[in-house]
CSV table of C-alpha atoms in Angstrom, one decimal:
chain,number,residue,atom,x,y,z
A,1394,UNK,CA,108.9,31.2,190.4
A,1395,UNK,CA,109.6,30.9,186.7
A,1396,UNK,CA,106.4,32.0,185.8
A,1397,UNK,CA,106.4,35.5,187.2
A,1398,UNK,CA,109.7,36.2,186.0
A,1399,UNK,CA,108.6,35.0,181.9
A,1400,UNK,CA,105.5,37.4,182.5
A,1401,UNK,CA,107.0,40.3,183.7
A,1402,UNK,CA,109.9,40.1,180.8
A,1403,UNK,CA,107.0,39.5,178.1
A,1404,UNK,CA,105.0,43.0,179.5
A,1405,UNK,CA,108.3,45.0,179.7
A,1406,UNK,CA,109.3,44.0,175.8
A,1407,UNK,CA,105.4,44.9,174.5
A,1408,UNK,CA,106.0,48.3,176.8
A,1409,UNK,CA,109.1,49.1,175.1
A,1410,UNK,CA,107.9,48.0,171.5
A,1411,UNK,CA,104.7,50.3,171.7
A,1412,UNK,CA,106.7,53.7,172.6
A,1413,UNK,CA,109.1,52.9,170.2
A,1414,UNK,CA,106.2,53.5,167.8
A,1415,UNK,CA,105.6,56.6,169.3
A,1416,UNK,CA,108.6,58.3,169.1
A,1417,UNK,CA,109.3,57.8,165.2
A,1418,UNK,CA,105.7,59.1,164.5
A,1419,UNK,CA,106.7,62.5,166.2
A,1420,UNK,CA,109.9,62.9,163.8
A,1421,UNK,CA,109.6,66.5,163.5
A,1422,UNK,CA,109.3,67.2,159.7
A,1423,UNK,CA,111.6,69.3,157.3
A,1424,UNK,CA,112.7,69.8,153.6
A,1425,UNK,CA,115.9,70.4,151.4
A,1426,UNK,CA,116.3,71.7,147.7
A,1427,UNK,CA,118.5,70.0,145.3
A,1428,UNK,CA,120.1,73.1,143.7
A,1429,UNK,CA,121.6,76.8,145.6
A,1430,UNK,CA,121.0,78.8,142.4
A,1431,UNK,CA,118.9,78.6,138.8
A,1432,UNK,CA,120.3,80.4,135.9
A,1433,UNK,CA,117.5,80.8,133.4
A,1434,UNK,CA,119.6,81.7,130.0
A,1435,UNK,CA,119.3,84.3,127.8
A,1436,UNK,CA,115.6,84.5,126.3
A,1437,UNK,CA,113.9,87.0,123.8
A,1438,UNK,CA,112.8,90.3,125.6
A,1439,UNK,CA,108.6,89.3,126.4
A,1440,UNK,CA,109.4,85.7,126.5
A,1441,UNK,CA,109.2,83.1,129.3
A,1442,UNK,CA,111.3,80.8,130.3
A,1443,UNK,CA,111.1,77.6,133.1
A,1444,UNK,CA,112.8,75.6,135.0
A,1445,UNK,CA,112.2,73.4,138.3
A,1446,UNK,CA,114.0,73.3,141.6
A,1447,UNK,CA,113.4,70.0,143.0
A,1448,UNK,CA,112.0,70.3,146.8
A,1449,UNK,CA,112.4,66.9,149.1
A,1450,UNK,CA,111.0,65.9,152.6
A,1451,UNK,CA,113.8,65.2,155.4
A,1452,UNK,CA,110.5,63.1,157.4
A,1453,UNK,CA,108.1,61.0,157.2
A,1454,UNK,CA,105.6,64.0,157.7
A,1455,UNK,CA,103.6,66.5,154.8
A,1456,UNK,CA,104.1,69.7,155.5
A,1457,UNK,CA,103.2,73.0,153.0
A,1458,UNK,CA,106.2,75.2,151.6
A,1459,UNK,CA,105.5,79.0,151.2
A,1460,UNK,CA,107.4,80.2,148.2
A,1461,UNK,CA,108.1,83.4,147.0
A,1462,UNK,CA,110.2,84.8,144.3
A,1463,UNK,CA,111.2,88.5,143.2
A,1464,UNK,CA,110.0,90.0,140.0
A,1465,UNK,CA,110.9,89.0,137.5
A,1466,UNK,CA,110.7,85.5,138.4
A,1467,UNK,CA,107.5,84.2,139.5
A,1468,UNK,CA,106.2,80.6,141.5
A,1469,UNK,CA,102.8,79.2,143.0
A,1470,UNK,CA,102.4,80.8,146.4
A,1471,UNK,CA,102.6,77.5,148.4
A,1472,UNK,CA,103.7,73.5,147.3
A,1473,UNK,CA,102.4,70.4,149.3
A,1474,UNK,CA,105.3,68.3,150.0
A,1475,UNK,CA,103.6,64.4,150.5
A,1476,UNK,CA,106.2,62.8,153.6
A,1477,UNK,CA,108.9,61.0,152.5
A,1478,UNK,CA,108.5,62.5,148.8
A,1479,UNK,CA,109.8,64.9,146.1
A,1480,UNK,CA,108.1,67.5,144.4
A,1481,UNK,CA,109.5,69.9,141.3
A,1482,UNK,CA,108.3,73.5,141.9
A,1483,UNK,CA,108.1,75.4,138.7
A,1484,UNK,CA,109.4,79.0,138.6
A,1485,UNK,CA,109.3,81.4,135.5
A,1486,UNK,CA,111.1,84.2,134.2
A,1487,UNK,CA,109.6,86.7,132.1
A,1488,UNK,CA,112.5,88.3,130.4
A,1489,UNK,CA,113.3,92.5,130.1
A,1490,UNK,CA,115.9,93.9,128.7
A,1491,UNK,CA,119.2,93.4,130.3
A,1492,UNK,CA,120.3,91.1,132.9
A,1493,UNK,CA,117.9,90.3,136.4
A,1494,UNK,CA,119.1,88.9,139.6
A,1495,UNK,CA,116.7,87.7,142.4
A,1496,UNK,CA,116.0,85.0,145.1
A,1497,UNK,CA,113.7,82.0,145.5
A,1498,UNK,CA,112.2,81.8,149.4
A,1499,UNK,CA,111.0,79.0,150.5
A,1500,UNK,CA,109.8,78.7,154.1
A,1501,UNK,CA,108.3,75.3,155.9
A,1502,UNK,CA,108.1,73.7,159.6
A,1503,UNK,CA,109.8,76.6,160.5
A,1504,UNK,CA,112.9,76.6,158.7
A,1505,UNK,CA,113.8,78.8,155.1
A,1506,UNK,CA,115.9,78.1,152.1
A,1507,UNK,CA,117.1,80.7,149.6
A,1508,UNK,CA,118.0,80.0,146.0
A,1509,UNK,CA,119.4,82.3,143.5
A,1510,UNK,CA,117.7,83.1,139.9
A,1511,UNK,CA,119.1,84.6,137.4
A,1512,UNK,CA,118.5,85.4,133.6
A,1513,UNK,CA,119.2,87.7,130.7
A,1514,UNK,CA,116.3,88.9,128.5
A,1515,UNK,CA,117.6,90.1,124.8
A,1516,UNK,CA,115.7,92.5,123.0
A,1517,UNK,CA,115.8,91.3,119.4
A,1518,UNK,CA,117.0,93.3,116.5
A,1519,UNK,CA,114.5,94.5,113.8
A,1520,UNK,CA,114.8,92.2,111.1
A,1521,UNK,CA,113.5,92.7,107.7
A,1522,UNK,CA,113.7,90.7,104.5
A,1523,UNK,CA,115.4,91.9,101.6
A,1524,UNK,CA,112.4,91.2,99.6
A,1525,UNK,CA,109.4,89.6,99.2
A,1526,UNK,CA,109.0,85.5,99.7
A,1527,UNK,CA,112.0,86.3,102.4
A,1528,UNK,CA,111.5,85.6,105.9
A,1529,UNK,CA,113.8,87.2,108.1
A,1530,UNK,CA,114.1,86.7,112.2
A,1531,UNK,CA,116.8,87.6,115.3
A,1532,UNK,CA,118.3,84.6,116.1
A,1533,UNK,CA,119.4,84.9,119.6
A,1534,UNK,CA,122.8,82.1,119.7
A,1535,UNK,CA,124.2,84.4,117.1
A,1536,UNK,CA,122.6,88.0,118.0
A,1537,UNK,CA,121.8,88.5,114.1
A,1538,UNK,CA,119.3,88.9,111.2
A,1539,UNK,CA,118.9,85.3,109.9
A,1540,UNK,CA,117.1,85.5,106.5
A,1541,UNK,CA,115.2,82.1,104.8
A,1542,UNK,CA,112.9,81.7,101.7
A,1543,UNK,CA,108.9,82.0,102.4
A,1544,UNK,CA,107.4,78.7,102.3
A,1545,UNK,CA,105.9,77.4,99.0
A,1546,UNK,CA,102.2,79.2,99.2
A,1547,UNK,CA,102.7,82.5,101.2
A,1548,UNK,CA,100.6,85.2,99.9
A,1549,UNK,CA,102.7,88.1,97.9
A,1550,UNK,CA,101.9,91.0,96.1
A,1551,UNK,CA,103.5,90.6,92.2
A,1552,UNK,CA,105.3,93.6,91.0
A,1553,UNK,CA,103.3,93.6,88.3
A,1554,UNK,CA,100.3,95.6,87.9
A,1555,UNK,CA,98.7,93.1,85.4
A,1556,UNK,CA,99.2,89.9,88.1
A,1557,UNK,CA,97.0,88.8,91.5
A,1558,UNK,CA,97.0,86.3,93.8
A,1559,UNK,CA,100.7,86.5,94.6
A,1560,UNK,CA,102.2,83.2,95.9
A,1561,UNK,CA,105.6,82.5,96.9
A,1562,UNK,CA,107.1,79.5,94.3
A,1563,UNK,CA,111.0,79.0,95.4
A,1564,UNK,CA,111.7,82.2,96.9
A,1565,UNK,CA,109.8,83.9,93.7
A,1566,UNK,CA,106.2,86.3,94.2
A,1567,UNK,CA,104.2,84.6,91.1
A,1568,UNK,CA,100.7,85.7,90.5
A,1569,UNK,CA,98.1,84.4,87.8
A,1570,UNK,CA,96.6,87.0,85.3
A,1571,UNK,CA,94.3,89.9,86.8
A,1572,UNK,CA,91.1,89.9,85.7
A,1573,UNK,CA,89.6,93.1,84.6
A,1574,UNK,CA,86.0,92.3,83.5
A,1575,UNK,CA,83.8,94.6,84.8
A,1576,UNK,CA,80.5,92.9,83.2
A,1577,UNK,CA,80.0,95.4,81.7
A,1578,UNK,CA,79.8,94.9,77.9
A,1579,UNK,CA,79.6,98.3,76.7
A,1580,UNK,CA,83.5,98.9,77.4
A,1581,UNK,CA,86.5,96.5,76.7
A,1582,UNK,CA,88.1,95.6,79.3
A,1583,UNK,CA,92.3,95.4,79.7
A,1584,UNK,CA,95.6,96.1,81.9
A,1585,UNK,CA,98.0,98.3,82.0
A,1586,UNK,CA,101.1,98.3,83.3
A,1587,UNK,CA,101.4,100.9,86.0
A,1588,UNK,CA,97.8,101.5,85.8
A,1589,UNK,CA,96.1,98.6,86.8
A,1590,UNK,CA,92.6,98.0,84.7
A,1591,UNK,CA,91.9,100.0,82.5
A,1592,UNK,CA,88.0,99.9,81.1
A,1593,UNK,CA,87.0,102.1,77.7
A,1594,UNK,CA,83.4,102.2,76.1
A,1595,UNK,CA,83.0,99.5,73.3
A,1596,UNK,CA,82.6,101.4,69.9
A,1597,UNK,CA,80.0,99.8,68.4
A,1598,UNK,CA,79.2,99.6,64.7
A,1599,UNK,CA,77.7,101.7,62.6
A,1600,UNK,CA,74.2,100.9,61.3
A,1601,UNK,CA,74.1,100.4,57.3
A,1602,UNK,CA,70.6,102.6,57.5
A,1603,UNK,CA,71.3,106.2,57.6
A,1604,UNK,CA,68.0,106.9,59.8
A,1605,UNK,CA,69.1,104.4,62.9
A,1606,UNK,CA,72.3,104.8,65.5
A,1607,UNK,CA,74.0,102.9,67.3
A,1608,UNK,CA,73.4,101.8,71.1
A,1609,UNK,CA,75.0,99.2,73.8
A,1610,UNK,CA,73.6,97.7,77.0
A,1611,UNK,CA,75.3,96.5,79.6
A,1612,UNK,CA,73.9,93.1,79.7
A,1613,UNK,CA,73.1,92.7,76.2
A,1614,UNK,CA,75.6,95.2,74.1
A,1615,UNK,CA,75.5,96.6,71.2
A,1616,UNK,CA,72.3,97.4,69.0
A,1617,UNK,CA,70.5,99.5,67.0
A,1618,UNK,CA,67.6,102.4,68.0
A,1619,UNK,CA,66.1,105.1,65.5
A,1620,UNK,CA,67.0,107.7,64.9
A,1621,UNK,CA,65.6,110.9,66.3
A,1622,UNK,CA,62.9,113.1,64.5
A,1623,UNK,CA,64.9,115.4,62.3
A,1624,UNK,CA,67.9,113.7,62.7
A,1625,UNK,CA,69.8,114.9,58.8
A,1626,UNK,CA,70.3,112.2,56.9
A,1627,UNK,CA,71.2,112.8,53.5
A,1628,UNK,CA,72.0,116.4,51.9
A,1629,UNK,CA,70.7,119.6,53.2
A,1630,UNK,CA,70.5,123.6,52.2
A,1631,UNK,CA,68.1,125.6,53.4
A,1632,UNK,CA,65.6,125.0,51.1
A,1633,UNK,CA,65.3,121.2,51.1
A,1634,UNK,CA,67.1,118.9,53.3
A,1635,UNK,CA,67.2,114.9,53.9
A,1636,UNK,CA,65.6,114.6,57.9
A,1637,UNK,CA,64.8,111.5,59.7
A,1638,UNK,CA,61.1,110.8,60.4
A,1639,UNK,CA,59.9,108.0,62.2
A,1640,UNK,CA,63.0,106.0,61.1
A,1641,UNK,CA,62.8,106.9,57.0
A,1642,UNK,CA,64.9,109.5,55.3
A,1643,UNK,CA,62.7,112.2,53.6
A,1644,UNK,CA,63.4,115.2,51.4
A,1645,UNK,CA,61.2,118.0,53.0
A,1646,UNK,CA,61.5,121.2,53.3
A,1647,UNK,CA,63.9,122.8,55.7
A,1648,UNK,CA,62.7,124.4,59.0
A,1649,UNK,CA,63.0,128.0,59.4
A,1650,UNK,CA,66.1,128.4,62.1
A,1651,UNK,CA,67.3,124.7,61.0
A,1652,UNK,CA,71.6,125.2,61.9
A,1653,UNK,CA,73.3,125.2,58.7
A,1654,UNK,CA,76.9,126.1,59.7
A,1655,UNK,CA,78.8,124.5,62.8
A,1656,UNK,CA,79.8,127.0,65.3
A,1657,UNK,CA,83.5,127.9,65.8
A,1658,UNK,CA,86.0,129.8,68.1
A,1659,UNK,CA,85.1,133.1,66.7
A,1660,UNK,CA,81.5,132.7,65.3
A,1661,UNK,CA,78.2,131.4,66.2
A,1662,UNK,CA,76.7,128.8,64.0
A,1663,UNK,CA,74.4,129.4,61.2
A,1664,UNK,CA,71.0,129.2,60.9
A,1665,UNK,CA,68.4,129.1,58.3
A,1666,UNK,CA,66.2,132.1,57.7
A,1667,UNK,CA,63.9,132.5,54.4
A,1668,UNK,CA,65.3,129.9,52.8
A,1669,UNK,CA,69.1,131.6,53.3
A,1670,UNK,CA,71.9,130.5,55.8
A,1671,UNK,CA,72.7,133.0,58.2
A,1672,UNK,CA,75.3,133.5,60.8
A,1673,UNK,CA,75.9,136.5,63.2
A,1674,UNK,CA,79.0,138.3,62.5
A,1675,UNK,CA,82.7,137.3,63.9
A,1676,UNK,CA,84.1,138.1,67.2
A,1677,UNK,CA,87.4,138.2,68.9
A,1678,UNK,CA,88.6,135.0,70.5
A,1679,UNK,CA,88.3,135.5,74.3
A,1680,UNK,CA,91.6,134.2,76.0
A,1681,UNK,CA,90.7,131.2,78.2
A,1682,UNK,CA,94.3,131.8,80.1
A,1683,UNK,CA,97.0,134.8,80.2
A,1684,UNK,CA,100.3,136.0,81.7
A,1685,UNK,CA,102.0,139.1,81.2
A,1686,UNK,CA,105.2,138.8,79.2
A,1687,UNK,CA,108.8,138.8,80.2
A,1688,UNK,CA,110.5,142.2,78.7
A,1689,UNK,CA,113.9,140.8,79.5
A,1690,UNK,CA,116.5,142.6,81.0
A,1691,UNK,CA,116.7,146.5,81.2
């Protein structure tokens, strides 16, 4: 008799221990959020700003989340949620001008939470230095213009004409000499002030030999060439006259229509004919500009 009855107690435990079991791995699963509302701050108009709301499982089951925000807030369309785990959902709010207002939805095993966003986006005031190796920015705790010195090394343009390669040195644009040289040596090379560089042509000396003149390369500079054929070189009428020929001076003759006299505002230069200078007869000055004149008043 005491058999039976040990047996049949043993069978009922195991029976009761096994659907025990059963039941807790049917728990039907759900979740919870650890805040109601997320305020975002104020943020520069264009910027982004995060934060997290914290989503926890009420079972021992997974089980996926659907979340959606309104613009301008946005969130991953869906979050796995491990059982009998936390997970921190990341939502973003690009910030416009002005204050925005909108809900978090989250919806999972059939049920929904709600949770509030908001933020303030502030568009930033236009902020300009007051000069150069100044760095000026909105600074959005205070709503102003703050201004700082440049850092050591910023490029600047100098004030000065005459300076390049600005750099900021203390809060001060300082630049190093500009350099004006053109390679050119047939012209010297300098700066001026409100100009910039300035490059004239070299004047080269004047040869000691009245039959040679003087020249410049660019590569080389100045030098001497002869003279051309005819080139005067010595007194001159027109009977006998001092001409450069093949780089000597020689008395010869003078050429019949060899110019004599320089030509001026009212006369045509001078030539020489039989031996004589000649020069055609003087004209009136033509006007190169004219207004009428003012009589004055009547």
């Amino acid at each position: 008799m005491t058999r039976p009855l040990t047996f049949t107690l043993l069978a009922a435990l195991s029976c009761g221990c096994r659907c025990n079991d059963s039941g807790v791995g049917g728990v039907e699963a759900g979740f919870r959020v650890d805040v109601a509302s997320v305020d975002f701050g104020r943020a520069l108009e264009g910027t982004q700003v995060e934060r997290h709301v914290t989503l926890f499982t009420t079972g021992r089951a997974a089980l996926t989340v659907d979340a959606e925000a309104d613009l301008p807030f946005r969130v991953n369309s869906s979050v796995e949620l491990p059982g009998g785990s936390q997970v921190d959902l990341a939502v973003t709010f690009t910030a416009a001008d002005g204050k925005s207002d909108g809900t978090l939805r989250l919806v999972g095993s059939g049920s929904g939470v709600s949770v509030g966003l908001t933020g303030e986006g502030v568009r930033p005031l236009d902020c300009r230095p007051s000069a150069q190796c100044r760095r000026a920015q909105f600074d959005l705790s205070s709503n102003a213009c703050v201004e700082e010195v440049s850092a050591d090394g910023d490029p600047c343009t100098p004030v000065s004409d005459c300076l390049e390669n600005g750099q900021c040195r203390s809060g001060e644009c300082l630049g190093s000499p500009r350099s004006c040289d053109d390679k050119n040596r047939c012209t010297d090379d300098a700066c001026a002030e409100g100009l910039g560089c300035v490059h004239t042509a070299t004047a080269c000396p004047l040869p000691t030999h009245a039959c040679r003149v003087p020249t410049c390369d660019p590569e080389s500079g100045c030098g001497e060439a002869l003279s051309a054929d005819g080139t005067p070189c010595g007194s001159m009428d027109c009977v006998t006259a001092y001409l450069c020929l093949v780089g000597e001076c020689r008395q010869v003759d003078t050429p019949e229509g060899f110019v004599c006299l320089p030509r001026t505002a009212c006369q045509g230069e001078g030539h020489c004919t039989a031996h004589r200078c000649e020069r055609p007869d003087p004209t009136d000055l033509a006007p190169e500009w004219q207004a009428p004149l003012d009589d004055g008043p009547a």
